């Protein structure tokens, strides 16, 4: 008999999208599933919806708890897992009908601890596919040890997202998600990948990552800075276990720090006293020698670092000018992702 897969779906205030997500799971071609639906104190009708699904499918367990956030809901779901494999699905996303079957088949064939699927960025009327590194028909890529951690830190081919991957349950069942933070996956993923012997990437997009229309600037909050806390926590882990990747880690912290500094400039009300902007400046100043070394072979980022250290506004203006010049095609813009009709 094929191994059981436990699917954990944390649910909060997603009544509009929930049925699409659940239908994509219950209709999978791979049927040996344990579907754990965690209603995290949702104020809408999500609780009622999952109770109905539970009555109609004996593979489903509908669990209800007081609101504690995404990490708490995932951790609660993990307490009920009995499958050999585990997969996380956020409740506004959905799966290709063959996703779980393909992930399990590849895990068995390669003895992989984790199998990652490519995915679509799913908008209301179109899809985007990141074809910068691989085409849909490419053969799977196998990564191990330091090469895997390097890719995770870069967050290009191996994403920090917990979703979109099939895990051997015994690999992750004692690594809880950190509660009370945004970007919880950044605090979690490196601990998992440190244990992985074989990681497989499938290049066929089998997961639909739904993109809501909310503006990142208009909805920016100080909690968004949790991603920097996660990266700095991970950096300590990298220094201890993968010292050769220290520069890669510093580059990601620098890029993310500058992005969030600029977002706070665009949305001044979130940091009216300037406390958090000063924290970013202090970190960059205190770590300048290491950051400078890390960006030595990366001229665009080195330029940003130098301008930021002269004055953060100089880099902000520079980035704005680049955006204008790209918009009027004076200089080339970044490579665009492949666009398809939804």
Coordinates of C-alpha atoms in Angstrom, one line a residue:
X1 CA 0.0 0.0 0.0
X2 CA 1.2 3.5 -0.8
X3 CA 2.3 5.6 2.2
X4 CA -0.2 7.9 3.9
X5 CA 0.2 11.6 3.4
X6 CA -1.0 14.1 6.0
X7 CA -2.2 17.4 4.6
X8 CA -2.3 20.3 7.1
X9 CA -4.4 23.3 6.2
X10 CA -4.5 26.2 8.7
X11 CA -7.6 28.2 8.2
X12 CA -8.5 31.8 9.2
X13 CA -10.9 34.2 7.5
X14 CA -10.7 32.7 4.1
X15 CA -14.4 31.8 3.4
X16 CA -14.1 33.2 -0.1
X17 CA -11.3 30.9 -1.1
X18 CA -11.6 27.9 1.1
X19 CA -13.7 25.6 -1.0
X20 CA -11.4 26.0 -4.0
X21 CA -8.5 24.9 -1.7
X22 CA -10.3 21.9 -0.2
X23 CA -11.7 20.7 -3.5
X24 CA -8.2 20.6 -4.9
X25 CA -7.1 18.4 -2.0
X26 CA -10.0 15.9 -1.8
X27 CA -9.9 15.4 -5.6
X28 CA -6.2 14.5 -5.7
X29 CA -5.3 11.4 -7.8
X30 CA -3.4 10.2 -4.8
X31 CA -6.1 9.0 -2.4
X32 CA -4.3 7.8 0.7
X33 CA -4.6 11.1 2.5
X34 CA -5.2 12.3 6.0
X35 CA -6.6 15.8 5.6
X36 CA -6.2 17.9 8.8
X37 CA -8.2 21.1 8.7
X38 CA -7.4 23.5 11.5
X39 CA -9.9 26.3 12.1
X40 CA -7.8 28.9 13.9
X41 CA -10.8 30.7 15.5
X42 CA -11.9 32.1 12.2
X43 CA -14.7 34.7 12.6
X44 CA -16.4 33.9 9.3
X45 CA -18.1 30.6 8.2
X46 CA -14.9 28.6 7.7
X47 CA -15.7 26.4 10.7
X48 CA -19.0 25.5 9.4
X49 CA -17.6 24.7 5.9
X50 CA -14.9 22.4 7.2
X51 CA -17.5 20.5 9.3
X52 CA -19.5 19.9 6.2
X53 CA -16.4 18.6 4.3
X54 CA -15.6 16.3 7.3
X55 CA -19.1 14.7 7.1
X56 CA -18.7 14.0 3.4
X57 CA -15.1 12.6 3.5
X58 CA -13.8 10.2 6.1
X59 CA -10.2 11.2 5.4
X60 CA -10.9 14.7 6.8
X61 CA -10.5 15.8 10.4
X62 CA -12.0 19.2 11.2
X63 CA -10.2 20.7 14.2
X64 CA -11.3 23.9 16.0
X65 CA -9.1 26.0 18.3
X66 CA -8.8 29.5 19.7
X67 CA -7.0 31.9 17.4
X68 CA -3.2 31.7 17.8
X69 CA -1.9 32.5 14.3
X70 CA -0.6 30.5 11.4
X71 CA 2.4 29.0 13.3
X72 CA 0.2 27.9 16.1
X73 CA -2.4 26.3 13.8
X74 CA 0.3 24.4 11.9
X75 CA 1.8 23.2 15.2
X76 CA -1.6 22.1 16.4
X77 CA -2.2 20.2 13.1
X78 CA 1.2 18.5 13.5
X79 CA 0.0 17.0 16.8
X80 CA -2.6 15.0 14.9
X81 CA -0.4 13.7 12.0
X82 CA -0.2 10.0 11.5
X83 CA 1.1 9.9 7.9
X84 CA 4.6 9.0 6.8
X85 CA 4.7 12.2 4.8
X86 CA 3.4 15.7 5.6
X87 CA 2.5 18.6 3.3
X88 CA 1.3 22.1 4.3
X89 CA -1.3 24.0 2.2
X90 CA -2.3 27.6 3.0
X91 CA -6.1 27.9 2.7
X92 CA -6.2 30.5 -0.1
X93 CA -3.9 28.4 -2.3
X94 CA -4.7 25.3 -4.3
X95 CA -3.1 22.2 -5.8
X96 CA -2.9 20.6 -9.2
X97 CA -4.9 17.4 -9.2
X98 CA -1.7 15.2 -9.6
X99 CA 0.5 17.2 -7.2
X100 CA 0.7 14.8 -4.3
X101 CA 1.0 11.7 -6.5
X102 CA 4.0 13.2 -8.3
X103 CA 5.7 14.3 -5.1
X104 CA 5.3 10.9 -3.4
X105 CA 6.4 9.0 -6.6
X106 CA 9.5 11.1 -6.8
X107 CA 10.3 10.8 -3.1
X108 CA 10.0 7.0 -3.3
X109 CA 12.1 6.8 -6.5
X110 CA 14.9 9.0 -5.2
X111 CA 14.6 8.3 -1.4
X112 CA 14.3 12.0 -1.0
X113 CA 13.5 13.5 2.4
X114 CA 11.9 16.6 0.8
X115 CA 10.4 17.0 -2.6
X116 CA 9.6 20.6 -3.8
X117 CA 7.2 21.4 -6.6
X118 CA 7.5 24.4 -8.9
X119 CA 4.5 26.8 -8.6
X120 CA 2.5 29.5 -10.2
X121 CA 1.9 32.9 -8.8
X122 CA -1.9 32.9 -9.3
X123 CA -3.7 36.1 -9.9
X124 CA -7.4 36.6 -10.6
X125 CA -7.1 36.3 -14.3
X126 CA -3.6 35.2 -15.1
X127 CA -0.7 33.1 -13.8
X128 CA 3.0 33.8 -13.6
X129 CA 5.7 31.1 -13.8
X130 CA 9.3 31.7 -12.8
X131 CA 11.2 30.2 -15.8
X132 CA 14.5 32.0 -15.1
X133 CA 16.2 28.9 -14.0
X134 CA 14.2 26.0 -15.3
X135 CA 11.6 25.1 -17.9
X136 CA 8.5 23.1 -17.0
X137 CA 9.8 20.0 -18.9
X138 CA 13.2 19.9 -17.2
X139 CA 14.3 16.8 -15.3
X140 CA 14.2 17.0 -11.5
X141 CA 17.1 18.6 -9.7
X142 CA 18.7 16.8 -6.8
X143 CA 20.5 18.8 -4.0
X144 CA 22.4 17.8 -1.0
X145 CA 24.1 19.3 2.1
X146 CA 25.8 22.7 1.5
X147 CA 24.4 23.1 -2.0
X148 CA 20.9 22.8 -0.6
X149 CA 21.5 25.3 2.2
X150 CA 23.1 27.8 -0.3
X151 CA 20.0 27.6 -2.4
X152 CA 17.7 28.1 0.6
X153 CA 19.6 31.2 1.7
X154 CA 19.4 32.6 -1.8
X155 CA 15.6 31.9 -1.8
X156 CA 15.5 31.7 -5.6
X157 CA 15.2 28.0 -6.6
X158 CA 14.7 26.6 -3.1
X159 CA 12.1 28.8 -1.4
X160 CA 11.8 29.3 2.3
X161 CA 8.1 28.6 2.1
X162 CA 6.9 25.6 4.1
X163 CA 4.1 25.0 1.5
X164 CA 4.8 23.4 -1.9
X165 CA 6.9 20.7 -0.4
X166 CA 6.4 17.1 0.7
X167 CA 8.3 16.2 3.9
X168 CA 9.0 12.9 5.6
X169 CA 7.1 13.4 8.8
X170 CA 9.9 12.2 11.1
X171 CA 12.1 14.9 9.7
X172 CA 9.9 17.8 10.9
X173 CA 7.7 16.5 13.7
X174 CA 9.9 17.9 16.5
X175 CA 10.7 21.3 14.8
X176 CA 7.7 23.6 15.7
X177 CA 7.0 26.8 13.9
X178 CA 7.8 29.9 15.9
X179 CA 4.7 31.5 17.2
X180 CA 3.7 35.2 17.1
X181 CA 5.8 36.1 14.1
X182 CA 5.3 36.9 10.4
X183 CA 7.5 35.1 7.9
X184 CA 7.5 32.1 10.3
X185 CA 9.0 29.9 7.5
X186 CA 12.3 31.9 7.6
X187 CA 12.7 30.9 11.3
X188 CA 11.9 27.2 10.4
X189 CA 13.2 26.1 7.0
X190 CA 16.9 26.1 7.7
X191 CA 16.5 23.8 10.7
X192 CA 14.7 21.3 8.5
X193 CA 17.1 21.5 5.6
X194 CA 20.0 21.0 7.9
X195 CA 18.6 17.4 8.4
X196 CA 17.9 16.7 4.8
X197 CA 20.1 14.1 3.0
X198 CA 18.4 14.3 -0.4
X199 CA 16.2 17.2 -1.7
X200 CA 14.5 17.0 -5.0
X201 CA 13.1 19.9 -7.1
X202 CA 10.4 19.2 -9.6
X203 CA 10.2 21.9 -12.3
X204 CA 6.6 21.3 -13.4
X205 CA 4.4 23.8 -11.6
X206 CA 1.9 21.9 -9.4
X207 CA 1.0 24.5 -6.8
X208 CA -1.0 27.7 -7.1
X209 CA 0.2 30.4 -4.8
X210 CA -2.7 32.9 -4.7
X211 CA -1.7 36.6 -4.9
X212 CA -4.2 38.9 -3.2
X213 CA -4.5 42.4 -4.6
X214 CA -3.5 44.1 -1.3
X215 CA -0.8 46.7 -1.6
X216 CA 2.4 45.9 0.2
X217 CA 3.0 49.6 0.8
X218 CA -0.5 50.5 2.0
X219 CA -0.7 47.4 4.3
X220 CA 2.9 47.6 5.6
X221 CA 3.3 47.2 9.3
X222 CA 6.2 46.9 11.7
X223 CA 5.5 43.2 12.1
X224 CA 6.8 42.9 8.5
X225 CA 10.3 43.4 10.0
X226 CA 10.0 39.9 11.5
X227 CA 11.6 38.7 8.3
X228 CA 14.8 40.5 9.3
X229 CA 14.7 38.9 12.8
X230 CA 14.3 35.5 11.1
X231 CA 17.2 36.1 8.8
X232 CA 19.5 37.3 11.6
X233 CA 18.6 34.3 13.7
X234 CA 19.3 32.0 10.7
X235 CA 22.6 33.9 10.2
X236 CA 23.8 32.7 13.6
X237 CA 22.9 29.1 12.5
X238 CA 24.8 29.6 9.2
X239 CA 27.9 30.9 11.0
X240 CA 27.9 27.9 13.3
X241 CA 27.2 25.1 10.7
X242 CA 27.9 26.5 7.2
X243 CA 30.5 29.2 7.7
X244 CA 31.3 29.1 4.0
X245 CA 27.8 30.6 3.3
X246 CA 28.2 33.6 5.6
X247 CA 28.6 36.1 2.7
X248 CA 25.4 34.8 1.0
X249 CA 23.5 35.2 4.3
X250 CA 24.9 38.8 4.8
X251 CA 23.8 39.7 1.3
X252 CA 20.3 38.6 1.9
X253 CA 20.1 40.5 5.2
X254 CA 21.5 43.6 3.5
X255 CA 19.1 43.4 0.5
X256 CA 16.1 42.8 2.8
X257 CA 17.2 45.6 5.3
X258 CA 17.3 48.2 2.5
X259 CA 14.0 47.1 1.0
X260 CA 12.3 47.5 4.4
X261 CA 14.0 50.8 5.1
X262 CA 12.6 52.1 1.8
X263 CA 9.1 50.7 2.6
X264 CA 9.1 52.6 5.9
X265 CA 10.1 55.7 4.0
X266 CA 7.1 55.2 1.7
X267 CA 4.8 54.5 4.6
X268 CA 6.1 56.9 7.2
X269 CA 3.3 56.5 9.7
X270 CA 4.5 53.0 10.7
X271 CA 7.7 54.4 12.2
X272 CA 7.0 58.0 13.0
X273 CA 9.8 58.2 15.6
X274 CA 12.3 56.6 13.3
X275 CA 13.2 53.9 15.8
X276 CA 13.1 50.9 13.4
X277 CA 14.9 52.8 10.6
X278 CA 17.7 53.6 13.1
X279 CA 17.9 50.0 14.1
X280 CA 18.5 49.0 10.4
X281 CA 21.1 51.8 10.0
X282 CA 22.8 50.7 13.2
X283 CA 23.0 47.1 12.1
X284 CA 24.5 48.0 8.7
X285 CA 27.0 50.4 10.3
X286 CA 28.1 47.8 13.0
X287 CA 28.5 45.1 10.3
X288 CA 29.8 47.2 7.5
X289 CA 33.2 45.5 7.2
X290 CA 31.5 42.1 6.8
X291 CA 28.8 43.4 4.5
X292 CA 31.3 45.2 2.3
X293 CA 33.3 41.9 2.0
X294 CA 30.0 40.0 1.2
X295 CA 29.0 42.4 -1.7
X296 CA 32.5 42.8 -3.2
X297 CA 31.6 40.7 -6.3
X298 CA 28.1 42.1 -6.5
X299 CA 28.4 45.6 -7.9
X300 CA 24.7 46.7 -7.8
X301 CA 24.4 45.7 -4.2
X302 CA 27.8 47.2 -3.3
X303 CA 26.6 50.5 -4.9
X304 CA 23.4 50.4 -2.7
X305 CA 25.5 49.7 0.4
X306 CA 27.8 52.7 -0.3
X307 CA 25.0 55.1 -1.1
X308 CA 23.0 53.9 2.0
X309 CA 26.0 54.5 4.2
X310 CA 26.5 58.0 2.9
X311 CA 22.8 58.7 3.5
X312 CA 19.9 56.3 3.2
X313 CA 17.9 58.8 1.2
X314 CA 20.6 58.8 -1.5
X315 CA 20.0 55.1 -2.1
X316 CA 16.2 55.7 -1.9
X317 CA 16.5 58.3 -4.7
X318 CA 18.8 56.1 -6.7
X319 CA 16.4 53.2 -6.6
X320 CA 13.5 55.5 -7.6
X321 CA 15.5 56.8 -10.6
X322 CA 16.3 53.3 -11.7
X323 CA 12.6 52.4 -11.6
X324 CA 11.7 55.5 -13.7
X325 CA 14.5 54.7 -16.3
X326 CA 13.3 51.1 -16.5
X327 CA 9.7 52.2 -17.0
X328 CA 10.7 54.4 -19.9
X329 CA 13.1 51.7 -21.2
X330 CA 16.2 53.8 -21.0
X331 CA 17.8 50.9 -19.1
X332 CA 16.6 47.2 -19.2
X333 CA 14.4 46.0 -16.5
X334 CA 14.5 42.7 -14.6
X335 CA 13.6 39.6 -16.6
X336 CA 9.9 39.1 -16.6
X337 CA 8.2 35.9 -15.5
X338 CA 6.3 33.8 -18.0
X339 CA 2.7 34.9 -18.1
X340 CA -0.2 32.5 -18.8
X341 CA -4.0 32.8 -18.8
X342 CA -5.6 31.5 -15.7

